[in-house]
Short mmCIF file of C-alpha atoms and ligand atoms in Angstrom, two decimals:
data_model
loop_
_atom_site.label_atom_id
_atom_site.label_comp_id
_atom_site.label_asym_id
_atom_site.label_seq_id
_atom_site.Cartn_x
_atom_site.Cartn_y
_atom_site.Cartn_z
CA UNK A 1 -24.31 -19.48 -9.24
CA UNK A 2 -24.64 -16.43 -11.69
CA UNK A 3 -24.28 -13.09 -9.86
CA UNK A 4 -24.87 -9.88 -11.45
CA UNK A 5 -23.79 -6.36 -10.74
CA UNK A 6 -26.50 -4.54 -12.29
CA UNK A 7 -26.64 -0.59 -13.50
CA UNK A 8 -22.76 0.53 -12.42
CA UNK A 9 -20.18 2.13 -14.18
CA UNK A 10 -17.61 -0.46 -14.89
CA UNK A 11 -13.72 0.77 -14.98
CA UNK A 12 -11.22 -1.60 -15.54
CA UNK A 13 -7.74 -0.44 -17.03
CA UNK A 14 -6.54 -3.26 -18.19
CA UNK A 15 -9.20 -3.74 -21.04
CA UNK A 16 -9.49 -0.59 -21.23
CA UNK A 17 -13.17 -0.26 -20.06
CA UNK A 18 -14.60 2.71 -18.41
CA UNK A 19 -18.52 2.77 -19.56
CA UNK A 20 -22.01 1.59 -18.36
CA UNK A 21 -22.26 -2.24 -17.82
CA UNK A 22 -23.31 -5.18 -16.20
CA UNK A 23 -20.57 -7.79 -15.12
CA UNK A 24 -21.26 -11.42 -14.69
CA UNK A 25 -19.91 -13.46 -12.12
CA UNK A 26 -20.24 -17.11 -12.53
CA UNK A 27 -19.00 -19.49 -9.56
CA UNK A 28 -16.69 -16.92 -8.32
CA UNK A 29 -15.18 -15.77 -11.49
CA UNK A 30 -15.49 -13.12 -13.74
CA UNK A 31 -17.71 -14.33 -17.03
CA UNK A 32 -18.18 -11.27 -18.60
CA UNK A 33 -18.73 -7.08 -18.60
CA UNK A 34 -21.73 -7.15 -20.80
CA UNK A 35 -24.67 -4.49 -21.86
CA UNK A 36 -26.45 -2.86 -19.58
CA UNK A 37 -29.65 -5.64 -19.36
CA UNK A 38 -27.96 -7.95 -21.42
CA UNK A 39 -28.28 -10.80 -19.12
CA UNK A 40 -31.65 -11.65 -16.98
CA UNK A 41 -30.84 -15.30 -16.12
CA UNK A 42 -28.61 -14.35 -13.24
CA UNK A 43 -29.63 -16.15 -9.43
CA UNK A 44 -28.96 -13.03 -7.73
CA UNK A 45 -28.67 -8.99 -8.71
CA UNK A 46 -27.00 -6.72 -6.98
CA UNK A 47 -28.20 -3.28 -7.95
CA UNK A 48 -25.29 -1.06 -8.05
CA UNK A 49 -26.70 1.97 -9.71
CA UNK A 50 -24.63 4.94 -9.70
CA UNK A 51 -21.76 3.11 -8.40
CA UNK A 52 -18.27 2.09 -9.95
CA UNK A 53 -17.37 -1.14 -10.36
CA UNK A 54 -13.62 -2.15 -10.72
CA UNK A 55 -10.93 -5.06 -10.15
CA UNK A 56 -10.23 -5.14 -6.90
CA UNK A 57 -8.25 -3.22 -5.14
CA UNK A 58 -4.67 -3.93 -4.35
CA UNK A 59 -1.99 -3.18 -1.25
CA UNK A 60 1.55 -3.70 -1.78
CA UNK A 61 2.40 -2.39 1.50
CA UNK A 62 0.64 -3.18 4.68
CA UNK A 63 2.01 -4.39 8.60
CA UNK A 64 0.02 -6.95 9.92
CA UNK A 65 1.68 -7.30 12.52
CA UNK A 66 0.91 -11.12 12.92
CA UNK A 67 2.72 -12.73 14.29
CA UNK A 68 4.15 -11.16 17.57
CA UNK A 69 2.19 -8.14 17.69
CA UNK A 70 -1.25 -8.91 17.55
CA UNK A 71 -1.83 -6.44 20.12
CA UNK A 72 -2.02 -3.71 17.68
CA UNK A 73 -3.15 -5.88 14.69
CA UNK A 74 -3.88 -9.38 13.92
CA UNK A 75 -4.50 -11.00 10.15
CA UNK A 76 -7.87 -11.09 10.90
CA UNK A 77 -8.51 -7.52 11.91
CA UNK A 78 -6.04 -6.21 9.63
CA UNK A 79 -8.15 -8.27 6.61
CA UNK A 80 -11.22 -6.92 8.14
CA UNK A 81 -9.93 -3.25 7.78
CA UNK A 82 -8.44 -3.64 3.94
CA UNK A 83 -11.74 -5.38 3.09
CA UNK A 84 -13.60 -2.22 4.89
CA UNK A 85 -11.25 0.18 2.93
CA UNK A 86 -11.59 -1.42 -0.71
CA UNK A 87 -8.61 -3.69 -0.51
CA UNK A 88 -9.07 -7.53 -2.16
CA UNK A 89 -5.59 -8.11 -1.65
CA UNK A 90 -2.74 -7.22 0.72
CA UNK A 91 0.95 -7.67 0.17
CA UNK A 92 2.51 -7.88 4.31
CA UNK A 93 5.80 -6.38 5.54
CA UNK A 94 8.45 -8.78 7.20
CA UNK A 95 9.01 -7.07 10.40
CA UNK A 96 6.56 -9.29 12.50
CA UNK A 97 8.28 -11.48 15.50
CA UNK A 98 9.21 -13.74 14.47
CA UNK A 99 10.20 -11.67 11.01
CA UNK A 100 9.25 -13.14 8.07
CA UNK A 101 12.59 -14.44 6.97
CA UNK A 102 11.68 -18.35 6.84
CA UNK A 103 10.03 -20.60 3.85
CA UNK A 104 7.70 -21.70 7.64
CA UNK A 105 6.57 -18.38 8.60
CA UNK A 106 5.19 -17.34 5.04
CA UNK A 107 3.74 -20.53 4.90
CA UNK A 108 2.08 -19.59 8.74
CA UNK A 109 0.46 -16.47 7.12
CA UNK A 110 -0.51 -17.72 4.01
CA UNK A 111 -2.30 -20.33 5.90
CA UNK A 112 -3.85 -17.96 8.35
CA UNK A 113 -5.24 -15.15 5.69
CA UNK A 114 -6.45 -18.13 3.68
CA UNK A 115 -8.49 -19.42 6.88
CA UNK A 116 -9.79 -15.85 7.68
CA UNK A 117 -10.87 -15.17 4.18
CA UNK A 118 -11.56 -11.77 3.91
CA UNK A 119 -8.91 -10.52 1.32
CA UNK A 120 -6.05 -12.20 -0.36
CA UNK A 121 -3.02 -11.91 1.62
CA UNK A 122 0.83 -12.02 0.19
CA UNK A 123 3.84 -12.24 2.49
CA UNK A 124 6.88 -10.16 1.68
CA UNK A 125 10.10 -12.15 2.61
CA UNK A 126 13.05 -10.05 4.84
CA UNK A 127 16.08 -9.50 2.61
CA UNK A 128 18.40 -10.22 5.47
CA UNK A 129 17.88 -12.69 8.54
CA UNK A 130 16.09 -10.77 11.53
CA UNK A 131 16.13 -7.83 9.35
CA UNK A 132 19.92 -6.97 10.43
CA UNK A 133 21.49 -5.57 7.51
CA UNK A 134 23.87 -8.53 7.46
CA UNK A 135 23.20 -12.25 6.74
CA UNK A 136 20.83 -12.65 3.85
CA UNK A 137 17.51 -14.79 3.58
CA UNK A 138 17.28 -17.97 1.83
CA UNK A 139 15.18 -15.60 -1.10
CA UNK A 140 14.64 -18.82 -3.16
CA UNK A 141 13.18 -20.67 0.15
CA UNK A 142 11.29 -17.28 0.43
CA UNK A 143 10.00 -17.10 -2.68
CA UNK A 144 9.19 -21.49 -3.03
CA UNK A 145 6.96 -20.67 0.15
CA UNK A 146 5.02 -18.12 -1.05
CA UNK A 147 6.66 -14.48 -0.95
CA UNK A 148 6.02 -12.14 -3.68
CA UNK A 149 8.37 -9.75 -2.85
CA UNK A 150 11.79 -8.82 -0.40
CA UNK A 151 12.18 -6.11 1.68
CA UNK A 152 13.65 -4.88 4.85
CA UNK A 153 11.29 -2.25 4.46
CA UNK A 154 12.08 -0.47 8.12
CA UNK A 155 15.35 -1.85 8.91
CA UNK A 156 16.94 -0.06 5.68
CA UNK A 157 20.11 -1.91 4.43
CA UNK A 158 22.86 0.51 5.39
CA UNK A 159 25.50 -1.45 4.07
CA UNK A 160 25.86 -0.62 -0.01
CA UNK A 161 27.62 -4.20 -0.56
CA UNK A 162 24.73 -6.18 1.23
CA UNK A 163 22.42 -4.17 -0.78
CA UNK A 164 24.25 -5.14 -3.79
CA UNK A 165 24.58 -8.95 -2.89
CA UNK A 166 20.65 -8.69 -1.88
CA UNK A 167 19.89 -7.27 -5.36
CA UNK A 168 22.02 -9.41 -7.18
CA UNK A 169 20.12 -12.82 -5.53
CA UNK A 170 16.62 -10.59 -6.37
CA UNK A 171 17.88 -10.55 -10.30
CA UNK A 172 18.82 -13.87 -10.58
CA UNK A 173 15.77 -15.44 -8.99
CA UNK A 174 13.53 -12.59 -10.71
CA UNK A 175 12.03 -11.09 -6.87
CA UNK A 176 10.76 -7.72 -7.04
CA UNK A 177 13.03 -5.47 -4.19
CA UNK A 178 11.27 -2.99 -2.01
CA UNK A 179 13.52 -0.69 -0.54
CA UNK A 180 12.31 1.72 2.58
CA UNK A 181 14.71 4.32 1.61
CA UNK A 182 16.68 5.88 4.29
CA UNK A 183 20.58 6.77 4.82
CA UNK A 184 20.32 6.36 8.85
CA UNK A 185 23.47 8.75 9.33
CA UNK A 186 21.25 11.62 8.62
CA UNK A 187 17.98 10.84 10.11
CA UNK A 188 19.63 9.41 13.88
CA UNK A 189 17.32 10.83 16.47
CA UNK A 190 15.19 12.61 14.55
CA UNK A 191 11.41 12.15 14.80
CA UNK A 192 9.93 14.47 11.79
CA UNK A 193 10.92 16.08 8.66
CA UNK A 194 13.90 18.86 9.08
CA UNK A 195 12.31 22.30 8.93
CA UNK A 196 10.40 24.96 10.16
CA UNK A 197 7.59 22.58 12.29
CA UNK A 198 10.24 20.70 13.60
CA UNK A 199 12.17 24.01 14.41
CA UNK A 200 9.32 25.36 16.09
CA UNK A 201 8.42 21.91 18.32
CA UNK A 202 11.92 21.89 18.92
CA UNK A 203 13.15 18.60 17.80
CA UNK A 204 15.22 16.91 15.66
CA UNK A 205 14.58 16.54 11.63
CA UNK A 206 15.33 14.05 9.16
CA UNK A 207 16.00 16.01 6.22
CA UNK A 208 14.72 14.96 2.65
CA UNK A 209 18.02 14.19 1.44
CA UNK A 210 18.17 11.53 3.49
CA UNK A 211 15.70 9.82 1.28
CA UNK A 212 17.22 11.58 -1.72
CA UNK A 213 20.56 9.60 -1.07
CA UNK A 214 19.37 6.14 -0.27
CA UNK A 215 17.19 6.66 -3.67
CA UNK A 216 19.64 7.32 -5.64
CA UNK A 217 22.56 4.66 -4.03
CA UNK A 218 19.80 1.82 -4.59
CA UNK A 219 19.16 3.00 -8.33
CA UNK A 220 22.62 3.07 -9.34
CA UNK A 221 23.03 -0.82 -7.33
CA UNK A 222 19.62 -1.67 -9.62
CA UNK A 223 21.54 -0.08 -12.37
CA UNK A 224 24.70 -2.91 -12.07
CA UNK A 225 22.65 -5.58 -11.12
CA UNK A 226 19.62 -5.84 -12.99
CA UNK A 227 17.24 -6.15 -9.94
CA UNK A 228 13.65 -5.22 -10.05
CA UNK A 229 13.59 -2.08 -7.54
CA UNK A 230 10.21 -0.88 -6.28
CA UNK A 231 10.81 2.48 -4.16
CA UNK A 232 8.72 2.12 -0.90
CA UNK A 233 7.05 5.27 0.22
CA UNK A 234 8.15 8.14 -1.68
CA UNK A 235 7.91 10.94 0.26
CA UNK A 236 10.14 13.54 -1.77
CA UNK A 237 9.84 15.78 -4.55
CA UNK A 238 13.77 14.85 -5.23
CA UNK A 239 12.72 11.01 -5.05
CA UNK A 240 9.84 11.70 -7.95
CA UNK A 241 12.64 13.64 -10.26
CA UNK A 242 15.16 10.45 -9.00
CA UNK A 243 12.72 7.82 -10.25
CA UNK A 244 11.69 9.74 -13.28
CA UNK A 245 15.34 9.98 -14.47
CA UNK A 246 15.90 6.50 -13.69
CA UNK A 247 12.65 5.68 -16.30
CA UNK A 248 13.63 7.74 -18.83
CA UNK A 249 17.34 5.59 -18.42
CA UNK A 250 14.91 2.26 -19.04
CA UNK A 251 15.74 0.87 -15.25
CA UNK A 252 13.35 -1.68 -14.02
CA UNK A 253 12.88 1.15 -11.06
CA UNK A 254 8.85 1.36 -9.92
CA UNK A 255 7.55 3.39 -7.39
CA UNK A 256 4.49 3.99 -5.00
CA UNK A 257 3.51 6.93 -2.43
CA UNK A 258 1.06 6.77 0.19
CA UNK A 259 -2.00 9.05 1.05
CA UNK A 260 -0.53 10.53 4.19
CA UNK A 261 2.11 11.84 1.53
CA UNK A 262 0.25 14.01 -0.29
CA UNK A 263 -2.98 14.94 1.98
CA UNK A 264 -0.44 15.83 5.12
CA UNK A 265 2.56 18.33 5.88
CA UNK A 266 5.05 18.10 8.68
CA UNK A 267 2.43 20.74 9.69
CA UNK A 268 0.37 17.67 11.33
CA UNK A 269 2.63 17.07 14.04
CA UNK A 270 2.35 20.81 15.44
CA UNK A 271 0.79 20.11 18.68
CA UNK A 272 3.42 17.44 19.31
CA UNK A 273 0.48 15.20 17.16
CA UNK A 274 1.62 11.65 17.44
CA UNK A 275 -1.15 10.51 15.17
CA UNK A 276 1.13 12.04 12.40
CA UNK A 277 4.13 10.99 12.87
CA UNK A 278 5.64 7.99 10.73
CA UNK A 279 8.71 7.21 8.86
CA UNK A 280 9.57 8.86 6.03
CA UNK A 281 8.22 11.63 7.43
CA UNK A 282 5.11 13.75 6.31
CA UNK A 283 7.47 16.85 4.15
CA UNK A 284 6.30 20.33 2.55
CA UNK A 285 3.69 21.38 0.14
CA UNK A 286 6.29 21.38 -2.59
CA UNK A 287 6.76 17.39 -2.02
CA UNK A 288 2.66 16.89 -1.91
CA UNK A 289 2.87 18.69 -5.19
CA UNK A 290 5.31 16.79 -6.76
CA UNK A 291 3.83 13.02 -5.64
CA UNK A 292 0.73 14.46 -7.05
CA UNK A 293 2.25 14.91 -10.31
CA UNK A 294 4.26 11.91 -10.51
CA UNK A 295 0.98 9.99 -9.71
CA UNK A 296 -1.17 11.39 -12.10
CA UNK A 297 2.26 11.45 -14.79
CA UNK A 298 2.60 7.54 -14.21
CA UNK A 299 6.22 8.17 -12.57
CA UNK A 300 5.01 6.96 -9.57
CA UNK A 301 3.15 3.69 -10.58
CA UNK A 302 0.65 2.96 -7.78
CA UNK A 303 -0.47 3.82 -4.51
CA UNK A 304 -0.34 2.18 -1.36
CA UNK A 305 -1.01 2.56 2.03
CA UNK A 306 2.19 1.63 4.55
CA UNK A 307 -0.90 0.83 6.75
CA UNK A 308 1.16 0.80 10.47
CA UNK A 309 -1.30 -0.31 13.53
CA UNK A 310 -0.12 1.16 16.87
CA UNK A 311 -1.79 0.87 20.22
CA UNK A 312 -2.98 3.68 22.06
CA UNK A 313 -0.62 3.11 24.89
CA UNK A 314 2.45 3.38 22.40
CA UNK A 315 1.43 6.51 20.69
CA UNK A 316 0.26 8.30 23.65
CA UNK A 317 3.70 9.45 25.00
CA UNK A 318 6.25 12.22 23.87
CA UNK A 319 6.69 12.75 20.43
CA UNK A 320 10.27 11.61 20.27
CA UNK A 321 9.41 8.67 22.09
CA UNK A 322 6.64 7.64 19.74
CA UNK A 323 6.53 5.01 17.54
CA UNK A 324 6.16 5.66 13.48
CA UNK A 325 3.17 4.62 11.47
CA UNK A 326 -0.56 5.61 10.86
CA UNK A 327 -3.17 3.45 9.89
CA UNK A 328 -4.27 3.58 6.13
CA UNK A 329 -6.47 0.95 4.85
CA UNK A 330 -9.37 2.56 5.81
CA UNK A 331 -8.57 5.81 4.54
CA UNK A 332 -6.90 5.58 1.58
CA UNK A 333 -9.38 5.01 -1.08
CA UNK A 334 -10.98 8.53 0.06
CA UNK A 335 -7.89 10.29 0.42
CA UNK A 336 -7.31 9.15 -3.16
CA UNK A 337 -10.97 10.61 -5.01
CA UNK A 338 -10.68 13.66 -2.29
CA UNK A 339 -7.18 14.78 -3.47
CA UNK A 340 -6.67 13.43 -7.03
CA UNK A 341 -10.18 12.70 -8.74
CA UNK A 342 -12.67 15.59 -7.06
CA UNK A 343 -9.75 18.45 -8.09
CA UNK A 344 -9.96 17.12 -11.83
CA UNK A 345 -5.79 16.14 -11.63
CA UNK A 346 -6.34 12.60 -13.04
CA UNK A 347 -9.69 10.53 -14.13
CA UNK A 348 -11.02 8.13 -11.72
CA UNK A 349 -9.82 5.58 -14.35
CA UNK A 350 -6.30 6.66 -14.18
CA UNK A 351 -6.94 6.11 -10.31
CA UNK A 352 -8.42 2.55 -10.75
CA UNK A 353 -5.24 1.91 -12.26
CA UNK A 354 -2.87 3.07 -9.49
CA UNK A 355 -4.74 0.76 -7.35
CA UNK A 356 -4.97 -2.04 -9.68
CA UNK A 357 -3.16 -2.59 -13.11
CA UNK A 358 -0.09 -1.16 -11.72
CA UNK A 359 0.34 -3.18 -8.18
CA UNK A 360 -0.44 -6.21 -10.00
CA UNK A 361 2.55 -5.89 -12.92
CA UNK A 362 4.97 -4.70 -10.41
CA UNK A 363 5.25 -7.53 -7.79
CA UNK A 364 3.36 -9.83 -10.94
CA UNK A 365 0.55 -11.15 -9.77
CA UNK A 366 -2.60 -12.43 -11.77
CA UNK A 367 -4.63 -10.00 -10.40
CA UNK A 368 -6.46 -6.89 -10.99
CA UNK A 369 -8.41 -7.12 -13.77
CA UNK A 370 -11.91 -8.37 -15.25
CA UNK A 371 -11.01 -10.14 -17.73
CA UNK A 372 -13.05 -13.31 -18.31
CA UNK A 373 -11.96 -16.04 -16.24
CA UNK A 374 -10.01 -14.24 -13.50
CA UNK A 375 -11.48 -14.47 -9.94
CA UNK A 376 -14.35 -12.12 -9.01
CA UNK A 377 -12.06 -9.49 -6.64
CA UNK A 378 -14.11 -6.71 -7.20
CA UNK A 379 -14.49 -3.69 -5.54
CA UNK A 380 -17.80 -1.14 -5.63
CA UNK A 381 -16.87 2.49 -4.86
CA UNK A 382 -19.08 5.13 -4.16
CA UNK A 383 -17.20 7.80 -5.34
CA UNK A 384 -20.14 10.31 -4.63
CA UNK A 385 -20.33 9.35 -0.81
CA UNK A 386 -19.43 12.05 1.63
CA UNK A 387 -18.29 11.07 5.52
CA UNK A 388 -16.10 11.89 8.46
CA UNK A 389 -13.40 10.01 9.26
CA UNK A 390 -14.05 8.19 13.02
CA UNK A 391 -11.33 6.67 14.94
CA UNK A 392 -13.88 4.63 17.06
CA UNK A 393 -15.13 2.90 13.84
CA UNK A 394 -12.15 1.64 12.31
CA UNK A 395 -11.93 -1.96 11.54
CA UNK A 396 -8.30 -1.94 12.50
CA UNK A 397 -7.43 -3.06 16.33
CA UNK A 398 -5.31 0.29 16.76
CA UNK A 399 -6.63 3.65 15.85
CA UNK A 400 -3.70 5.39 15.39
CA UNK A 401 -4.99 8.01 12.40
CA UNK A 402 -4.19 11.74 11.79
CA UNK A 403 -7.23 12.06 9.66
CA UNK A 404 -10.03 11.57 12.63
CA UNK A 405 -12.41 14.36 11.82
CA UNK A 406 -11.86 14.86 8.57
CA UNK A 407 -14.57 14.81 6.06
CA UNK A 408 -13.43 12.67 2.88
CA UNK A 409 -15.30 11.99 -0.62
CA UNK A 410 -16.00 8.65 -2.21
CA UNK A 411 -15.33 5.26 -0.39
CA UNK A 412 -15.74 1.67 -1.04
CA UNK A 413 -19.18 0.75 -1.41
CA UNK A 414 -18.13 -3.06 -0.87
CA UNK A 415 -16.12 -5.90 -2.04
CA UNK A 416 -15.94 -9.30 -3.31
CA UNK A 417 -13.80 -12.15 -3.31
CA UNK A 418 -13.83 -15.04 -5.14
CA UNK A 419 -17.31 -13.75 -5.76
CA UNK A 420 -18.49 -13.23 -2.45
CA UNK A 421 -19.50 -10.12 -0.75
CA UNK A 422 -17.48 -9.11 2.03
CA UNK A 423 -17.46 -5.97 3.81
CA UNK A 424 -20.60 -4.59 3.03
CA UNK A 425 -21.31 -2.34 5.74
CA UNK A 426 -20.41 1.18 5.73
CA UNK A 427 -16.90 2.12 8.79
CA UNK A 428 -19.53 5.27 9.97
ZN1 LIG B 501 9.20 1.99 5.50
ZN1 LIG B 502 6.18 0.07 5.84
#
């Protein structure tokens, strides 16, 4: 079976392509990026003039919420959304029920993704057991099954000498560690950043230095142990100055931020918004500015989502009550060409990267890329396409998104994987 995507603009970073062309897909893998109408033998043509054509797209950070809470999300529906969003593959948090802390519950949702089909799903194994802060995982077990990555994500290690233990087991069995950073004695209680909004809705803040801290404890442990460290979530313009100090040092220190990040302030939850509340918290304009800039710098090496499903009946209820987490699978890929691309601070390339090249080398998977011989994930943006976001569309089962309403630019056309098409229909 020869398919060929016919007429596009192909981007892929890590050849270094950005330029008209063709690519060939031969029984699910990637033959070639040839001329345009270079080839005319192929069994089917998909004609994807004045489109973009790139590796797929990957998601180092995504709740599925499967097993335990398939109320709010399942594999399937969570697949279903990254597949509608641009997303080929999906790394999942631990905090499921139970939490992803056995060699048999990776295996479960390796097994499950694999049976749904719709985009390539990675479990991240819990540092600690439950996710307790105390007893650690069996990482090897963790890692034998199937994990590409250890977190506690939201149950941040507290202690500094489990988090040293944890990082020294990472650097010895070479695991990638994703820390959700957070120093809990400062953000107790509180529901949104510390400042003005939160003065004004009257309620308590988590201030930025709570992040600050945690950043800087776990770079200094990364510093003694040799662990990989992959910030989670930076939220902070004094986590982007953190992590750039900590490259210029040479530290195996990575980082990502999320949409919400940069698109949002702690504006959002005026209104006592629900929709926008989620953990770190949305900050200032100064902090958008500076995640901007450490994207488009290469500080901050990728972007992902922290897509967080939430039913209805949990987020409708007082603010403080409320759970964290938005959706962002669906979203992301717009928020991405609306914010950085369309205002001319970084190419589309440069983007393709944050979403590719860069996911792929930090947690090291063979992925993202066209090179001859890798598997067809490819995903087709339309990076011209203008819509409204719509809550009653999402692919998701929750709907929990501060961005119904607004009108984004550019969105995934479609995807493939393994050389088939899979979400081709538009979310509106
Ligand atoms: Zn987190
Ligand atoms: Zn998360």
């Amino acid at each position: 079976m020869r398919t060929l995507l016919a007429g596009g603009r192909v981007i892929d970073p890590s050849q270094g392509i950005d330029r008209p062309a063709d690519l060939l897909i031969v029984n699910g893998k990637v033959e070639a990026v040839l001329q345009p109408g270079e080839d005319a033998a192929s069994d089917e043509r998909l004609d994807v003039t004045g489109l973009t054509v790139c590796p797929g797209f990957i998601d180092i950070h995504v709740h599925l919420r499967e097993p335990g809470f398939e109320y709010k999300e399942d594999i399937e529906s969570g697949s279903a959304a990254a597949a509608a969003g641009g997303f080929t593959r999906i790394c999942c948090m631990p905090n499921t029920n139970p939490a992803i802390d056995t060699a048999s519950v990776c295996r479960h949702i390796i097994e499950r993704a694999a049976g749904v089909g719709k985009a390539h799903v990675h479990p991240i194994g819990a540092a600690t057991r439950g996710m307790e802060g105390e007893r650690l995982t069996e990482i090897n077990d963790l890692k034998s099954a199937g994990a590409v990555a250890i977190s506690d994500d939201a149950f941040p290690i507290q202690n500094a000498r489990t988090m040293r233990s944890v990082m020294q087991y990472c650097a010895m069995l070479n695991m990638p560690l994703m820390t959700h950073n957070e120093e809990k004695e400062l953000t107790t209680g509180g529901s949104m950043n510390e400042g003005a909004a939160a003065t004004v809705l009257g309620l308590a803040g988590m201030p930025p230095a709570a992040e600050d801290i945690a950043v800087a404890r776990n770079i200094m442990l990364a510093a003694i142990t040799g662990c990989r460290l992959h910030l989670l979530h930076i939220s902070t313009a004094g986590t982007v100055e953190l992590l750039r100090n900590a490259k210029e040092k040479g530290l195996a220190v990575t980082g990502e931020a999320c949409p919400h990040h940069w698109a949002l302030t702690d504006e959002a939850c005026l209104g006592f918004n629900t929709d926008a509340k989620m953990n770190p918290p949305l900050r200032t304009t100064e902090d958008c500015e500076a995640i901007m800039r450490g994207l488009a710098d290469g500080t901050i090496d990728c972007i992902s989502t922290d897509h967080a499903p939430h039913a209805p009946h949990e987020k409708e209820v007082e603010f403080d009550a409320a759970p964290f987490g938005i959706l962002g699978l669906e979203t992301a890929v717009g928020l991405a060409i609306t914010h950085l691309v369309a205002p001319g601070r970084m190419t589309l390339s440069t983007l393709v990267a944050r979403f590719t090249t860069e996911p792929s080398r930090i947690l090291g998977l063979s992925a993202g890329t066209l090179r001859p011989g890798a598997a067809a994930d490819i995903t087709v943006l339309d990076t011209q396409a203008a819509w409204q976001v719509d809550r009653a569309a999402v692919r998701s089962r929750s709907s929990n998104t501060p961005f119904h309403g607004a009108t984004l630019k550019g969105r995934a056309a479609f995807t493939m994987v393994n050389g088939v098409r899979i979400a081709p229909e538009p979310a509106t």
